[in-house]
């Protein structure tokens, strides 16, 4: 696996964003390549949430260091009352089927999340496009935290607002596209080419997610090398051989030593805010 050319990285202007996004120093520069195999339980929708986070993007992202950053939105602003918000959209971003993302897709997706209850915005009067193509939220009451709320990995942007597609039909703007999938059983995705974040995230060639309901069987699969990461409630029989996150005493994930855990890992949700596909790499 080839190490990134640091000189070229700095020359491209991407180095600062890379280090900020991963929380890594130059001694921990991510490597490209490899397939990350992850064993997850059936309950908790782990498979779907990790798969969707790999395939889709949101308007914003809260990075592991807690800093809010743009994803499909390149910037945002509100009036002094925080009632009117304008989100400037990234241009020339394509869904995996080749279609360009538009403001209409963003509005349809947000409306779909409101209908499903995934997103709740009290006093939302309207969602519109401005004359410059920005998405405008018009609220009855001020909401200074709206950009943070839109960073939830569940609030994906999909073509025509199709945010509830089956795993095999996921069509996003993210770093990975679906290779094959079956709901509640398995999911495989491959890294896309020329993604707008390809210099700062998405180091793996491929991601494999496998549902294994029994935690003892997940631990055995990890111990015997059939998977690289397992979501586990305990570390019994694994001490000394694996990394544990968040800690040895409060484990949610166990990972093989050849898997690189970024120094900063989001603790807002399991599996690194479900963004394990874009943030972790093979050491």
PDB file of C-alpha atoms in Angstrom:
ATOM      1  CA  UNK A   1       0.000   0.000   0.000  1.00  0.00           C
ATOM      2  CA  UNK A   2       1.452   3.253  -1.109  1.00  0.00           C
ATOM      3  CA  UNK A   3       2.017   6.063   1.390  1.00  0.00           C
ATOM      4  CA  UNK A   4       0.666   9.442   0.353  1.00  0.00           C
ATOM      5  CA  UNK A   5       3.282  11.799  -1.077  1.00  0.00           C
ATOM      6  CA  UNK A   6       3.525  14.443   1.679  1.00  0.00           C
ATOM      7  CA  UNK A   7       5.194  17.024  -0.554  1.00  0.00           C
ATOM      8  CA  UNK A   8       2.424  16.710  -3.123  1.00  0.00           C
ATOM      9  CA  UNK A   9      -0.154  16.836  -0.355  1.00  0.00           C
ATOM     10  CA  UNK A  10       1.161  20.142   0.967  1.00  0.00           C
ATOM     11  CA  UNK A  11       1.492  21.504  -2.563  1.00  0.00           C
ATOM     12  CA  UNK A  12      -2.158  20.723  -3.201  1.00  0.00           C
ATOM     13  CA  UNK A  13      -3.200  22.704  -0.137  1.00  0.00           C
ATOM     14  CA  UNK A  14      -4.986  19.664   1.297  1.00  0.00           C
ATOM     15  CA  UNK A  15      -2.596  18.898   4.157  1.00  0.00           C
ATOM     16  CA  UNK A  16      -4.209  21.129   6.747  1.00  0.00           C
ATOM     17  CA  UNK A  17      -7.659  19.774   5.974  1.00  0.00           C
ATOM     18  CA  UNK A  18      -6.372  16.193   6.089  1.00  0.00           C
ATOM     19  CA  UNK A  19      -4.754  16.563   9.499  1.00  0.00           C
ATOM     20  CA  UNK A  20      -7.734  18.409  10.907  1.00  0.00           C
ATOM     21  CA  UNK A  21     -10.219  15.857   9.586  1.00  0.00           C
ATOM     22  CA  UNK A  22      -8.358  12.830  10.921  1.00  0.00           C
ATOM     23  CA  UNK A  23      -6.759  14.395  13.977  1.00  0.00           C
ATOM     24  CA  UNK A  24      -3.462  12.879  12.839  1.00  0.00           C
ATOM     25  CA  UNK A  25       0.048  14.280  12.885  1.00  0.00           C
ATOM     26  CA  UNK A  26       2.415  13.784   9.978  1.00  0.00           C
ATOM     27  CA  UNK A  27       3.847  10.685  11.696  1.00  0.00           C
ATOM     28  CA  UNK A  28       0.393   9.117  11.346  1.00  0.00           C
ATOM     29  CA  UNK A  29      -0.312   9.951   7.713  1.00  0.00           C
ATOM     30  CA  UNK A  30      -3.108   7.682   6.396  1.00  0.00           C
ATOM     31  CA  UNK A  31      -2.290   5.045   3.799  1.00  0.00           C
ATOM     32  CA  UNK A  32      -4.342   4.227   0.772  1.00  0.00           C
ATOM     33  CA  UNK A  33      -5.537   0.707   0.080  1.00  0.00           C
ATOM     34  CA  UNK A  34      -7.011  -2.407   1.592  1.00  0.00           C
ATOM     35  CA  UNK A  35     -10.459  -3.701   2.415  1.00  0.00           C
ATOM     36  CA  UNK A  36     -11.873  -3.119   5.880  1.00  0.00           C
ATOM     37  CA  UNK A  37     -14.093  -5.979   7.046  1.00  0.00           C
ATOM     38  CA  UNK A  38     -16.461  -5.091   9.886  1.00  0.00           C
ATOM     39  CA  UNK A  39     -18.726  -7.438  11.872  1.00  0.00           C
ATOM     40  CA  UNK A  40     -21.824  -5.743  13.272  1.00  0.00           C
ATOM     41  CA  UNK A  41     -24.901  -6.885  15.233  1.00  0.00           C
ATOM     42  CA  UNK A  42     -28.348  -7.042  13.672  1.00  0.00           C
ATOM     43  CA  UNK A  43     -29.982  -4.785  16.235  1.00  0.00           C
ATOM     44  CA  UNK A  44     -29.403  -1.046  16.270  1.00  0.00           C
ATOM     45  CA  UNK A  45     -29.383  -0.678  12.460  1.00  0.00           C
ATOM     46  CA  UNK A  46     -25.566  -0.698  12.473  1.00  0.00           C
ATOM     47  CA  UNK A  47     -25.327  -2.121   8.964  1.00  0.00           C
ATOM     48  CA  UNK A  48     -27.627   0.469   7.413  1.00  0.00           C
ATOM     49  CA  UNK A  49     -26.156   3.454   9.282  1.00  0.00           C
ATOM     50  CA  UNK A  50     -22.520   2.629   8.427  1.00  0.00           C
ATOM     51  CA  UNK A  51     -23.419   1.802   4.818  1.00  0.00           C
ATOM     52  CA  UNK A  52     -25.378   5.018   4.354  1.00  0.00           C
ATOM     53  CA  UNK A  53     -22.599   7.094   5.924  1.00  0.00           C
ATOM     54  CA  UNK A  54     -20.166   5.602   3.402  1.00  0.00           C
ATOM     55  CA  UNK A  55     -22.369   6.251   0.357  1.00  0.00           C
ATOM     56  CA  UNK A  56     -24.099   9.526   1.229  1.00  0.00           C
ATOM     57  CA  UNK A  57     -23.068  12.994   2.383  1.00  0.00           C
ATOM     58  CA  UNK A  58     -24.802  15.585   4.551  1.00  0.00           C
ATOM     59  CA  UNK A  59     -24.822  19.357   4.264  1.00  0.00           C
ATOM     60  CA  UNK A  60     -22.410  19.661   7.199  1.00  0.00           C
ATOM     61  CA  UNK A  61     -20.147  17.465   9.313  1.00  0.00           C
ATOM     62  CA  UNK A  62     -18.957  17.578  12.916  1.00  0.00           C
ATOM     63  CA  UNK A  63     -15.361  16.328  12.701  1.00  0.00           C
ATOM     64  CA  UNK A  64     -13.770  14.180  15.445  1.00  0.00           C
ATOM     65  CA  UNK A  65     -12.222  17.336  16.938  1.00  0.00           C
ATOM     66  CA  UNK A  66     -15.714  18.772  17.391  1.00  0.00           C
ATOM     67  CA  UNK A  67     -15.348  21.430  14.689  1.00  0.00           C
ATOM     68  CA  UNK A  68     -18.288  21.977  12.343  1.00  0.00           C
ATOM     69  CA  UNK A  69     -17.291  21.759   8.674  1.00  0.00           C
ATOM     70  CA  UNK A  70     -19.071  21.964   5.364  1.00  0.00           C
ATOM     71  CA  UNK A  71     -19.732  18.842   3.342  1.00  0.00           C
ATOM     72  CA  UNK A  72     -22.238  19.417   0.548  1.00  0.00           C
ATOM     73  CA  UNK A  73     -22.601  22.939   1.869  1.00  0.00           C
ATOM     74  CA  UNK A  74     -19.528  25.120   1.403  1.00  0.00           C
ATOM     75  CA  UNK A  75     -20.806  27.819   3.735  1.00  0.00           C
ATOM     76  CA  UNK A  76     -23.843  29.123   5.592  1.00  0.00           C
ATOM     77  CA  UNK A  77     -25.113  32.306   7.148  1.00  0.00           C
ATOM     78  CA  UNK A  78     -28.129  33.534   9.045  1.00  0.00           C
ATOM     79  CA  UNK A  79     -29.749  36.849   9.710  1.00  0.00           C
ATOM     80  CA  UNK A  80     -29.294  38.431  13.137  1.00  0.00           C
ATOM     81  CA  UNK A  81     -32.331  36.577  14.508  1.00  0.00           C
ATOM     82  CA  UNK A  82     -31.130  33.125  13.286  1.00  0.00           C
ATOM     83  CA  UNK A  83     -34.547  32.713  11.661  1.00  0.00           C
ATOM     84  CA  UNK A  84     -33.415  32.804   8.050  1.00  0.00           C
ATOM     85  CA  UNK A  85     -30.540  30.506   7.099  1.00  0.00           C
ATOM     86  CA  UNK A  86     -28.879  30.266   3.701  1.00  0.00           C
ATOM     87  CA  UNK A  87     -26.680  27.259   2.884  1.00  0.00           C
ATOM     88  CA  UNK A  88     -24.382  27.691  -0.116  1.00  0.00           C
ATOM     89  CA  UNK A  89     -24.124  24.401  -2.014  1.00  0.00           C
ATOM     90  CA  UNK A  90     -21.024  22.788  -3.454  1.00  0.00           C
ATOM     91  CA  UNK A  91     -21.062  22.967  -7.241  1.00  0.00           C
ATOM     92  CA  UNK A  92     -20.474  20.220  -9.817  1.00  0.00           C
ATOM     93  CA  UNK A  93     -21.045  17.370  -7.356  1.00  0.00           C
ATOM     94  CA  UNK A  94     -22.446  14.201  -8.933  1.00  0.00           C
ATOM     95  CA  UNK A  95     -24.424  11.322  -7.536  1.00  0.00           C
ATOM     96  CA  UNK A  96     -22.953   7.906  -8.224  1.00  0.00           C
ATOM     97  CA  UNK A  97     -25.262   7.448 -11.208  1.00  0.00           C
ATOM     98  CA  UNK A  98     -23.663  10.499 -12.834  1.00  0.00           C
ATOM     99  CA  UNK A  99     -26.466  12.971 -12.220  1.00  0.00           C
ATOM    100  CA  UNK A 100     -25.478  16.385 -10.842  1.00  0.00           C
ATOM    101  CA  UNK A 101     -26.802  17.272  -7.385  1.00  0.00           C
ATOM    102  CA  UNK A 102     -29.098  20.289  -7.307  1.00  0.00           C
ATOM    103  CA  UNK A 103     -30.735  22.443  -4.689  1.00  0.00           C
ATOM    104  CA  UNK A 104     -34.013  20.678  -5.478  1.00  0.00           C
ATOM    105  CA  UNK A 105     -32.432  17.369  -4.363  1.00  0.00           C
ATOM    106  CA  UNK A 106     -31.360  18.982  -1.088  1.00  0.00           C
ATOM    107  CA  UNK A 107     -34.794  20.431  -0.402  1.00  0.00           C
ATOM    108  CA  UNK A 108     -36.545  17.148  -1.278  1.00  0.00           C
ATOM    109  CA  UNK A 109     -34.170  15.249   1.037  1.00  0.00           C
ATOM    110  CA  UNK A 110     -34.691  17.618   3.971  1.00  0.00           C
ATOM    111  CA  UNK A 111     -38.467  17.431   3.468  1.00  0.00           C
ATOM    112  CA  UNK A 112     -38.256  13.616   3.422  1.00  0.00           C
ATOM    113  CA  UNK A 113     -36.353  13.600   6.726  1.00  0.00           C
ATOM    114  CA  UNK A 114     -38.992  15.885   8.228  1.00  0.00           C
ATOM    115  CA  UNK A 115     -41.731  13.472   7.114  1.00  0.00           C
ATOM    116  CA  UNK A 116     -39.976  10.418   8.560  1.00  0.00           C
ATOM    117  CA  UNK A 117     -39.225  12.194  11.853  1.00  0.00           C
ATOM    118  CA  UNK A 118     -35.458  11.826  11.397  1.00  0.00           C
ATOM    119  CA  UNK A 119     -35.246  15.633  11.514  1.00  0.00           C
ATOM    120  CA  UNK A 120     -37.388  17.983  13.577  1.00  0.00           C
ATOM    121  CA  UNK A 121     -37.251  21.740  13.077  1.00  0.00           C
ATOM    122  CA  UNK A 122     -39.806  23.592  15.149  1.00  0.00           C
ATOM    123  CA  UNK A 123     -41.428  26.475  13.336  1.00  0.00           C
ATOM    124  CA  UNK A 124     -40.085  25.723   9.858  1.00  0.00           C
ATOM    125  CA  UNK A 125     -42.177  27.923   7.578  1.00  0.00           C
ATOM    126  CA  UNK A 126     -40.560  27.121   4.246  1.00  0.00           C
ATOM    127  CA  UNK A 127     -37.636  25.636   2.340  1.00  0.00           C
ATOM    128  CA  UNK A 128     -36.757  27.514  -0.830  1.00  0.00           C
ATOM    129  CA  UNK A 129     -33.964  28.284  -3.253  1.00  0.00           C
ATOM    130  CA  UNK A 130     -32.506  31.763  -3.325  1.00  0.00           C
ATOM    131  CA  UNK A 131     -31.741  33.600  -6.568  1.00  0.00           C
ATOM    132  CA  UNK A 132     -28.145  32.301  -6.344  1.00  0.00           C
ATOM    133  CA  UNK A 133     -29.190  28.673  -5.865  1.00  0.00           C
ATOM    134  CA  UNK A 134     -28.647  28.597  -2.105  1.00  0.00           C
ATOM    135  CA  UNK A 135     -31.028  26.554   0.047  1.00  0.00           C
ATOM    136  CA  UNK A 136     -32.956  28.836   2.388  1.00  0.00           C
ATOM    137  CA  UNK A 137     -34.547  27.758   5.691  1.00  0.00           C
ATOM    138  CA  UNK A 138     -37.209  30.195   6.890  1.00  0.00           C
ATOM    139  CA  UNK A 139     -38.059  29.663  10.586  1.00  0.00           C
ATOM    140  CA  UNK A 140     -40.594  31.274  12.891  1.00  0.00           C
ATOM    141  CA  UNK A 141     -38.130  31.158  15.808  1.00  0.00           C
ATOM    142  CA  UNK A 142     -34.367  31.570  15.894  1.00  0.00           C
ATOM    143  CA  UNK A 143     -32.287  28.369  15.710  1.00  0.00           C
ATOM    144  CA  UNK A 144     -28.564  29.156  16.089  1.00  0.00           C
ATOM    145  CA  UNK A 145     -27.675  25.452  16.149  1.00  0.00           C
ATOM    146  CA  UNK A 146     -29.278  24.493  12.827  1.00  0.00           C
ATOM    147  CA  UNK A 147     -25.928  23.818  11.009  1.00  0.00           C
ATOM    148  CA  UNK A 148     -24.953  21.383  13.784  1.00  0.00           C
ATOM    149  CA  UNK A 149     -28.285  19.592  13.619  1.00  0.00           C
ATOM    150  CA  UNK A 150     -27.899  19.051   9.882  1.00  0.00           C
ATOM    151  CA  UNK A 151     -24.563  17.257  10.461  1.00  0.00           C
ATOM    152  CA  UNK A 152     -26.241  14.087  11.742  1.00  0.00           C
ATOM    153  CA  UNK A 153     -25.173  11.165   9.536  1.00  0.00           C
ATOM    154  CA  UNK A 154     -28.807  10.133   9.165  1.00  0.00           C
ATOM    155  CA  UNK A 155     -29.666  13.373   7.364  1.00  0.00           C
ATOM    156  CA  UNK A 156     -28.362  12.293   3.989  1.00  0.00           C
ATOM    157  CA  UNK A 157     -28.864  14.073   0.679  1.00  0.00           C
ATOM    158  CA  UNK A 158     -30.251  11.771  -2.028  1.00  0.00           C
ATOM    159  CA  UNK A 159     -31.478  12.353  -5.581  1.00  0.00           C
ATOM    160  CA  UNK A 160     -35.108  13.500  -5.619  1.00  0.00           C
ATOM    161  CA  UNK A 161     -35.162  13.058  -1.839  1.00  0.00           C
ATOM    162  CA  UNK A 162     -35.074   9.225  -2.010  1.00  0.00           C
ATOM    163  CA  UNK A 163     -33.524   8.943   1.445  1.00  0.00           C
ATOM    164  CA  UNK A 164     -35.115   5.570   2.326  1.00  0.00           C
ATOM    165  CA  UNK A 165     -33.727   3.489  -0.546  1.00  0.00           C
ATOM    166  CA  UNK A 166     -32.773  -0.143   0.024  1.00  0.00           C
ATOM    167  CA  UNK A 167     -29.072  -0.795   0.577  1.00  0.00           C
ATOM    168  CA  UNK A 168     -28.539  -2.168  -2.921  1.00  0.00           C
ATOM    169  CA  UNK A 169     -30.069   1.006  -4.408  1.00  0.00           C
ATOM    170  CA  UNK A 170     -28.169   3.655  -2.427  1.00  0.00           C
ATOM    171  CA  UNK A 171     -27.121   6.469  -4.759  1.00  0.00           C
ATOM    172  CA  UNK A 172     -25.187   9.223  -3.025  1.00  0.00           C
ATOM    173  CA  UNK A 173     -22.357  11.684  -3.471  1.00  0.00           C
ATOM    174  CA  UNK A 174     -20.089  10.002  -0.903  1.00  0.00           C
ATOM    175  CA  UNK A 175     -16.657   8.440  -1.052  1.00  0.00           C
ATOM    176  CA  UNK A 176     -17.958   4.890  -1.592  1.00  0.00           C
ATOM    177  CA  UNK A 177     -20.454   3.428  -4.038  1.00  0.00           C
ATOM    178  CA  UNK A 178     -22.428   0.208  -3.589  1.00  0.00           C
ATOM    179  CA  UNK A 179     -20.907  -2.956  -5.010  1.00  0.00           C
ATOM    180  CA  UNK A 180     -23.423  -5.437  -3.602  1.00  0.00           C
ATOM    181  CA  UNK A 181     -25.761  -5.461  -0.628  1.00  0.00           C
ATOM    182  CA  UNK A 182     -28.635  -7.200   1.115  1.00  0.00           C
ATOM    183  CA  UNK A 183     -30.589  -5.481   3.870  1.00  0.00           C
ATOM    184  CA  UNK A 184     -29.775  -6.750   7.398  1.00  0.00           C
ATOM    185  CA  UNK A 185     -27.203  -9.228   6.061  1.00  0.00           C
ATOM    186  CA  UNK A 186     -24.206  -7.744   4.254  1.00  0.00           C
ATOM    187  CA  UNK A 187     -22.922  -4.721   2.379  1.00  0.00           C
ATOM    188  CA  UNK A 188     -19.902  -4.111   0.171  1.00  0.00           C
ATOM    189  CA  UNK A 189     -18.834  -0.759  -1.265  1.00  0.00           C
ATOM    190  CA  UNK A 190     -15.854   0.394  -3.295  1.00  0.00           C
ATOM    191  CA  UNK A 191     -14.087   3.726  -3.224  1.00  0.00           C
ATOM    192  CA  UNK A 192     -15.155   6.193  -5.900  1.00  0.00           C
ATOM    193  CA  UNK A 193     -12.765   8.043  -8.165  1.00  0.00           C
ATOM    194  CA  UNK A 194     -12.382  11.833  -8.213  1.00  0.00           C
ATOM    195  CA  UNK A 195     -14.607  12.498  -5.218  1.00  0.00           C
ATOM    196  CA  UNK A 196     -14.450  16.083  -3.969  1.00  0.00           C
ATOM    197  CA  UNK A 197     -13.033  14.845  -0.624  1.00  0.00           C
ATOM    198  CA  UNK A 198     -10.713  12.157  -1.975  1.00  0.00           C
ATOM    199  CA  UNK A 199      -7.558  13.965  -0.794  1.00  0.00           C
ATOM    200  CA  UNK A 200      -8.672  14.256   2.823  1.00  0.00           C
ATOM    201  CA  UNK A 201     -10.794  11.162   3.509  1.00  0.00           C
ATOM    202  CA  UNK A 202     -11.677   7.686   2.288  1.00  0.00           C
ATOM    203  CA  UNK A 203      -8.398   5.743   2.445  1.00  0.00           C
ATOM    204  CA  UNK A 204      -9.829   2.245   1.975  1.00  0.00           C
ATOM    205  CA  UNK A 205     -10.257   0.591  -1.403  1.00  0.00           C
ATOM    206  CA  UNK A 206     -13.349  -1.213  -0.178  1.00  0.00           C
ATOM    207  CA  UNK A 207     -15.606  -1.729   2.830  1.00  0.00           C
ATOM    208  CA  UNK A 208     -17.253  -5.017   3.800  1.00  0.00           C
ATOM    209  CA  UNK A 209     -19.976  -5.081   6.473  1.00  0.00           C
ATOM    210  CA  UNK A 210     -21.240  -8.416   7.748  1.00  0.00           C
ATOM    211  CA  UNK A 211     -24.120  -8.925  10.171  1.00  0.00           C
ATOM    212  CA  UNK A 212     -23.246 -11.512  12.839  1.00  0.00           C
ATOM    213  CA  UNK A 213     -25.979 -11.499  15.515  1.00  0.00           C
ATOM    214  CA  UNK A 214     -24.086 -13.415  18.234  1.00  0.00           C
ATOM    215  CA  UNK A 215     -21.403 -11.282  19.957  1.00  0.00           C
ATOM    216  CA  UNK A 216     -19.328 -14.354  20.797  1.00  0.00           C
ATOM    217  CA  UNK A 217     -19.268 -15.319  17.118  1.00  0.00           C
ATOM    218  CA  UNK A 218     -18.270 -11.753  16.178  1.00  0.00           C
ATOM    219  CA  UNK A 219     -15.398 -11.994  18.663  1.00  0.00           C
ATOM    220  CA  UNK A 220     -14.356 -15.353  17.230  1.00  0.00           C
ATOM    221  CA  UNK A 221     -14.451 -13.984  13.672  1.00  0.00           C
ATOM    222  CA  UNK A 222     -12.159 -11.129  14.763  1.00  0.00           C
ATOM    223  CA  UNK A 223      -9.822 -13.406  16.699  1.00  0.00           C
ATOM    224  CA  UNK A 224      -9.510 -15.825  13.752  1.00  0.00           C
ATOM    225  CA  UNK A 225      -8.854 -13.049  11.224  1.00  0.00           C
ATOM    226  CA  UNK A 226     -12.087 -13.291   9.255  1.00  0.00           C
ATOM    227  CA  UNK A 227     -12.885  -9.626  10.033  1.00  0.00           C
ATOM    228  CA  UNK A 228     -10.757  -6.609  10.983  1.00  0.00           C
ATOM    229  CA  UNK A 229     -13.209  -4.804  13.275  1.00  0.00           C
ATOM    230  CA  UNK A 230     -16.064  -6.060  15.429  1.00  0.00           C
ATOM    231  CA  UNK A 231     -18.739  -4.239  17.397  1.00  0.00           C
ATOM    232  CA  UNK A 232     -18.541  -5.930  20.792  1.00  0.00           C
ATOM    233  CA  UNK A 233     -19.939  -5.389  24.278  1.00  0.00           C
ATOM    234  CA  UNK A 234     -16.989  -7.048  26.068  1.00  0.00           C
ATOM    235  CA  UNK A 235     -13.296  -7.809  25.494  1.00  0.00           C
ATOM    236  CA  UNK A 236     -13.234 -11.321  26.931  1.00  0.00           C
ATOM    237  CA  UNK A 237     -10.502 -13.389  25.277  1.00  0.00           C
ATOM    238  CA  UNK A 238      -9.217 -10.504  23.164  1.00  0.00           C
ATOM    239  CA  UNK A 239      -6.978  -8.601  25.574  1.00  0.00           C
ATOM    240  CA  UNK A 240      -3.490  -7.821  24.330  1.00  0.00           C
ATOM    241  CA  UNK A 241      -4.231  -8.624  20.698  1.00  0.00           C
ATOM    242  CA  UNK A 242      -6.496  -5.778  19.603  1.00  0.00           C
ATOM    243  CA  UNK A 243      -7.272  -2.072  19.892  1.00  0.00           C
ATOM    244  CA  UNK A 244     -10.354  -1.219  21.935  1.00  0.00           C
ATOM    245  CA  UNK A 245     -12.559   1.847  21.573  1.00  0.00           C
ATOM    246  CA  UNK A 246     -13.433   3.936  23.516  1.00  0.00           C
ATOM    247  CA  UNK A 247     -11.316   2.114  26.142  1.00  0.00           C
ATOM    248  CA  UNK A 248     -10.420  -1.306  27.503  1.00  0.00           C
ATOM    249  CA  UNK A 249     -13.038  -0.873  30.229  1.00  0.00           C
ATOM    250  CA  UNK A 250     -15.799   0.655  28.095  1.00  0.00           C
ATOM    251  CA  UNK A 251     -15.563  -1.182  24.815  1.00  0.00           C
ATOM    252  CA  UNK A 252     -17.811  -0.635  21.792  1.00  0.00           C
ATOM    253  CA  UNK A 253     -15.348  -1.699  19.082  1.00  0.00           C
ATOM    254  CA  UNK A 254     -12.418  -4.068  18.869  1.00  0.00           C
ATOM    255  CA  UNK A 255     -10.003  -3.703  15.960  1.00  0.00           C
ATOM    256  CA  UNK A 256      -7.020  -5.705  14.749  1.00  0.00           C
ATOM    257  CA  UNK A 257      -3.571  -4.168  15.170  1.00  0.00           C
ATOM    258  CA  UNK A 258      -3.251  -3.610  11.410  1.00  0.00           C
ATOM    259  CA  UNK A 259      -6.217  -1.218  11.517  1.00  0.00           C
ATOM    260  CA  UNK A 260      -5.237   2.390  12.232  1.00  0.00           C
ATOM    261  CA  UNK A 261      -7.516   4.200  14.654  1.00  0.00           C
ATOM    262  CA  UNK A 262      -7.276   7.981  14.193  1.00  0.00           C
ATOM    263  CA  UNK A 263      -6.067   9.768  17.344  1.00  0.00           C
ATOM    264  CA  UNK A 264      -9.408  11.560  17.503  1.00  0.00           C
ATOM    265  CA  UNK A 265     -12.528   9.447  17.161  1.00  0.00           C
ATOM    266  CA  UNK A 266     -15.998  10.913  17.425  1.00  0.00           C
ATOM    267  CA  UNK A 267     -17.882   9.660  20.467  1.00  0.00           C
ATOM    268  CA  UNK A 268     -21.268  11.075  19.452  1.00  0.00           C
ATOM    269  CA  UNK A 269     -22.387   7.728  17.974  1.00  0.00           C
ATOM    270  CA  UNK A 270     -21.037   4.159  17.660  1.00  0.00           C
ATOM    271  CA  UNK A 271     -18.520   3.265  14.951  1.00  0.00           C
ATOM    272  CA  UNK A 272     -16.959   6.744  14.910  1.00  0.00           C
ATOM    273  CA  UNK A 273     -20.208   8.594  14.141  1.00  0.00           C
ATOM    274  CA  UNK A 274     -20.797   5.736  11.658  1.00  0.00           C
ATOM    275  CA  UNK A 275     -18.059   7.308   9.471  1.00  0.00           C
ATOM    276  CA  UNK A 276     -15.548   4.505   9.975  1.00  0.00           C
ATOM    277  CA  UNK A 277     -15.293   3.949   6.187  1.00  0.00           C
ATOM    278  CA  UNK A 278     -13.977   7.446   5.487  1.00  0.00           C
ATOM    279  CA  UNK A 279     -11.921   8.039   8.660  1.00  0.00           C
ATOM    280  CA  UNK A 280     -10.045   4.779   9.398  1.00  0.00           C
ATOM    281  CA  UNK A 281      -7.319   3.114   7.340  1.00  0.00           C
ATOM    282  CA  UNK A 282      -5.148   0.006   7.164  1.00  0.00           C
ATOM    283  CA  UNK A 283      -1.800   0.561   8.857  1.00  0.00           C
TER     284      UNK A 283
END
